[in-house]
Amino acid sequence: QSALTQPRSVSGSPGQSVAISCTGTNSDVGGYDYVSWFQQHPGKAPKFMIFDVSKRPSGVPDRFSGSKSGNTASLTISGLQADDEADYYCCSYAGADSIIFGEGTRLTVL
Amino acid sequence: EVQLVESGGGLVQPGGSLRLSCVASAFRISNYAMNWVRQAPGKGLEWVSSISDSGGNIKYAGSVKGRFIISKDDSKNTLFLQMNSLRVEDTALYYCAKAELGWLTERIDHWGQGTPVTVSS
């Protein structure tokens, strides 16, 4: 099972908004409303940012939002801040009791 | 505060074995599903295996099925990963990760710092 497809990199200036896409198939992203997003700073463990496509765990700023259309999920970060610079990974339930991660996207804050 | 502390990683030759451990604190692993997720150097995250809260439902990624065994000791609040027939492509940082629910889910709410595994001759 191949990883979900994400852009290798995205960038934005402080205060701007960026969106990161995550494309799968009908067997994973498109088949279930079970998509999570994780933020990973260099040398650190991933951090849980979004679950069930668009819900935020407690403590995650509302600048982070998620959505889904068909086989593509998206993470949008508004009001970009320097500390948002990190790698972002989507993750989807993929049926048959398995989960699959995206390839990862490097966000650069210019 | 939830903590996950992995250990047991190291350098091993191809075909060798290693056993990873993960000690959990501030919650009971008997109440949540637990996972192993790995990250090869400079690469993305890859789900490896999950075990349900009861231990009755165990799943593996195709890349490790038949070679890795996940288990846990609820009395010691510890998760394990027995890795056999190791290959060069198993080289990665192995994370222990807690699910938010009792069964396999993409809702992984806490991660350890990882233990490195290097498979090389």
Coordinates of C-alpha atoms in Angstrom, one line a residue:
Chain A
Q1 CA 0.0 0.0 0.0
S2 CA 1.6 3.3 -1.1
A3 CA 1.8 6.4 1.0
L4 CA -0.9 9.1 0.6
T5 CA 0.3 11.8 -1.8
Q6 CA 1.3 15.1 -0.4
P7 CA 3.2 18.0 -2.0
R8 CA 6.9 17.8 -1.1
S9 CA 6.9 21.4 0.0
V10 CA 4.8 24.5 0.5
S11 CA 5.7 28.0 1.7
G12 CA 4.1 31.2 2.8
S13 CA 4.9 34.5 4.5
P14 CA 4.0 35.3 8.1
G15 CA 0.3 36.1 8.4
Q16 CA -0.6 34.3 5.2
S17 CA -2.6 31.1 4.8
V18 CA -1.4 27.9 3.3
A19 CA -3.1 24.7 2.4
I20 CA -1.5 21.2 2.3
S21 CA -3.3 18.5 0.3
C22 CA -3.4 14.8 1.0
T23 CA -4.6 12.5 -1.8
G24 CA -5.6 8.9 -1.5
T25 CA -8.1 6.6 -2.9
N26 CA -11.7 5.3 -2.2
S27 CA -10.1 2.7 0.1
D28 CA -8.6 5.2 2.5
V29 CA -9.2 9.0 2.4
G30 CA -12.3 8.8 0.3
G31 CA -13.8 5.9 2.1
Y32 CA -13.8 7.1 5.6
D33 CA -14.0 10.4 7.5
Y34 CA -11.0 9.3 9.6
V35 CA -8.1 11.6 8.6
S36 CA -5.6 13.0 11.0
W37 CA -2.8 15.5 10.6
F38 CA 0.5 15.6 12.5
Q39 CA 3.1 18.3 12.8
Q40 CA 6.8 17.3 13.2
H41 CA 9.6 19.8 14.0
P42 CA 13.1 18.6 13.1
G43 CA 14.4 16.1 15.5
K44 CA 11.1 15.9 17.4
A45 CA 8.3 13.5 17.7
P46 CA 5.1 14.1 15.7
K47 CA 2.3 16.2 17.3
F48 CA -1.4 15.4 16.9
M49 CA -3.1 18.4 15.2
I50 CA -6.3 17.3 13.5
F51 CA -8.5 14.2 13.7
D52 CA -11.7 13.0 12.0
V53 CA -10.9 15.3 9.1
S54 CA -11.6 18.6 10.8
K55 CA -11.6 18.3 14.6
R56 CA -8.9 19.8 16.8
P57 CA -7.5 18.2 19.9
S58 CA -7.5 20.4 22.9
G59 CA -4.7 22.9 22.8
V60 CA -4.3 23.1 19.1
P61 CA -4.9 26.7 17.8
D62 CA -8.0 27.3 15.6
R63 CA -5.5 28.6 13.0
F64 CA -5.3 25.0 12.0
S65 CA -8.3 23.5 10.2
G66 CA -9.0 20.4 8.1
S67 CA -11.4 19.5 5.3
K68 CA -12.0 16.8 2.8
S69 CA -13.4 16.5 -0.7
G70 CA -13.6 13.1 -2.3
N71 CA -10.3 11.4 -2.1
T72 CA -8.4 14.5 -1.0
A73 CA -8.0 15.9 2.5
S74 CA -6.5 19.3 3.2
L75 CA -4.9 21.0 6.1
T76 CA -5.1 24.8 6.1
I77 CA -3.0 26.9 8.4
S78 CA -4.0 30.6 8.6
G79 CA -2.1 33.5 10.1
L80 CA 1.2 31.7 9.5
Q81 CA 3.8 32.0 12.3
A82 CA 7.5 31.2 12.3
D83 CA 7.0 28.2 14.6
D84 CA 4.6 26.6 12.1
E85 CA 7.7 25.8 10.0
A86 CA 7.8 22.0 10.2
D87 CA 6.9 18.8 8.4
Y88 CA 3.2 17.9 8.2
Y89 CA 1.9 14.4 7.7
C90 CA -1.7 13.2 7.0
C91 CA -2.9 9.8 8.1
S92 CA -6.0 7.9 7.1
Y93 CA -7.7 4.8 8.3
A94 CA -7.4 2.4 5.3
G95 CA -9.8 -0.4 6.2
A96 CA -8.9 -3.9 7.2
D97 CA -7.6 -2.5 10.5
S98 CA -4.7 -0.6 8.9
I99 CA -3.7 3.0 8.8
I100 CA -1.6 4.8 6.2
F101 CA 0.5 8.0 6.4
G102 CA 1.1 10.6 3.7
E103 CA 4.5 11.3 2.2
G104 CA 4.9 14.4 4.3
T105 CA 5.1 18.1 3.3
R106 CA 7.8 20.6 4.4
L107 CA 6.3 23.9 5.3
T108 CA 8.6 26.9 5.0
V109 CA 7.7 30.2 6.5
L110 CA 9.4 32.8 4.4
Chain B
E1 CA 1.5 14.0 31.9
V2 CA 1.5 11.1 29.4
Q3 CA 5.0 9.7 28.7
L4 CA 6.2 7.0 26.4
V5 CA 9.8 5.9 26.7
E6 CA 11.2 3.5 24.1
S7 CA 14.4 1.4 24.5
G8 CA 16.1 -1.6 22.9
G9 CA 17.2 -0.1 19.6
G10 CA 20.7 -0.5 18.3
L11 CA 22.9 -1.9 15.5
V12 CA 22.2 -5.3 14.2
Q13 CA 23.2 -7.4 11.2
P14 CA 20.8 -8.3 8.4
G15 CA 18.9 -11.4 9.5
G16 CA 19.3 -10.6 13.2
S17 CA 16.7 -9.8 15.9
L18 CA 15.9 -7.0 18.3
R19 CA 13.3 -6.4 20.9
L20 CA 12.0 -2.9 21.5
S21 CA 10.2 -1.9 24.7
C22 CA 8.1 1.1 25.5
V23 CA 7.2 2.0 29.1
A24 CA 4.1 4.1 29.4
S25 CA 3.2 6.4 32.3
A26 CA 0.2 8.5 33.4
F27 CA -2.2 6.2 31.7
R28 CA -3.0 2.5 31.5
I29 CA -2.2 0.8 28.2
S30 CA -5.0 -1.7 29.0
N31 CA -7.4 1.2 28.1
Y32 CA -6.0 2.2 24.8
A33 CA -4.7 0.8 21.5
M34 CA -0.9 1.1 21.1
N35 CA 1.1 1.4 18.0
W36 CA 4.6 1.2 16.6
V37 CA 5.4 3.7 13.8
R38 CA 8.8 4.1 12.2
Q39 CA 10.6 6.8 10.3
A40 CA 13.6 5.9 8.1
P41 CA 16.4 8.6 8.0
G42 CA 15.2 11.6 6.1
K43 CA 11.9 9.9 5.2
G44 CA 8.3 9.9 6.2
L45 CA 6.2 8.1 8.8
E46 CA 5.3 4.5 8.3
W47 CA 2.8 2.6 10.4
V48 CA 4.2 -0.7 11.6
S49 CA 1.8 -2.4 14.0
S50 CA -1.1 -1.9 16.4
I51 CA -2.5 -3.8 19.3
S52 CA -5.9 -3.1 20.8
D53 CA -6.7 -2.3 24.4
S54 CA -7.6 -5.8 25.2
G55 CA -4.8 -7.3 23.2
G56 CA -7.2 -9.3 21.2
N57 CA -6.8 -7.4 17.9
I58 CA -3.3 -7.2 16.4
K59 CA -2.5 -5.8 13.0
Y60 CA 0.7 -5.4 11.0
A61 CA 1.8 -3.5 7.9
G62 CA 2.5 -5.8 5.0
S63 CA 6.2 -4.9 5.0
V64 CA 6.7 -6.5 8.5
K65 CA 4.0 -9.2 8.7
G66 CA 5.5 -12.5 9.5
R67 CA 8.7 -11.0 10.9
F68 CA 7.6 -8.6 13.7
I69 CA 5.5 -9.4 16.7
I70 CA 3.8 -6.8 18.8
S71 CA 2.8 -7.6 22.4
K72 CA 2.3 -5.9 25.7
D73 CA 2.4 -6.5 29.5
D74 CA -0.4 -4.6 31.1
S75 CA 0.9 -5.3 34.6
K76 CA 4.1 -3.5 33.6
N77 CA 2.4 -0.9 31.4
T78 CA 4.9 -1.8 28.7
L79 CA 4.6 -2.4 25.0
F80 CA 7.0 -4.5 23.0
L81 CA 8.0 -5.1 19.4
Q82 CA 10.0 -8.3 18.6
M83 CA 11.7 -7.8 15.3
N84 CA 13.1 -10.9 13.6
S85 CA 14.7 -11.4 10.2
L86 CA 15.7 -7.8 10.1
R87 CA 16.5 -6.2 6.7
V88 CA 18.5 -3.1 5.8
E89 CA 15.2 -1.4 4.9
D90 CA 14.0 -1.8 8.5
T91 CA 16.6 0.9 9.5
A92 CA 14.6 3.6 11.1
L93 CA 13.6 5.5 14.3
Y94 CA 10.9 3.5 15.9
Y95 CA 8.2 5.4 17.7
C96 CA 5.9 4.0 20.3
A97 CA 2.5 5.8 20.0
K98 CA -0.7 5.9 22.0
A99 CA -4.1 5.8 20.3
E100 CA -6.9 8.0 21.5
L101 CA -9.2 5.0 21.4
G102 CA -9.1 1.3 22.3
W103 CA -8.9 0.0 18.8
L104 CA -6.8 0.7 15.7
T105 CA -7.3 4.3 14.6
E106 CA -5.5 7.2 13.0
R107 CA -6.2 9.2 16.1
I108 CA -2.7 8.9 17.6
D109 CA -2.5 11.4 20.4
H110 CA 0.9 10.8 22.1
W111 CA 4.3 9.7 20.8
G112 CA 7.5 8.7 22.4
Q113 CA 10.9 10.2 21.3
G114 CA 11.8 7.0 19.4
T115 CA 14.5 4.4 19.6
P116 CA 16.9 4.0 16.6
V117 CA 17.4 0.7 14.8
T118 CA 20.2 0.3 12.3
V119 CA 20.4 -2.9 10.2
S120 CA 23.8 -3.1 8.6
S121 CA 26.6 -5.5 8.0

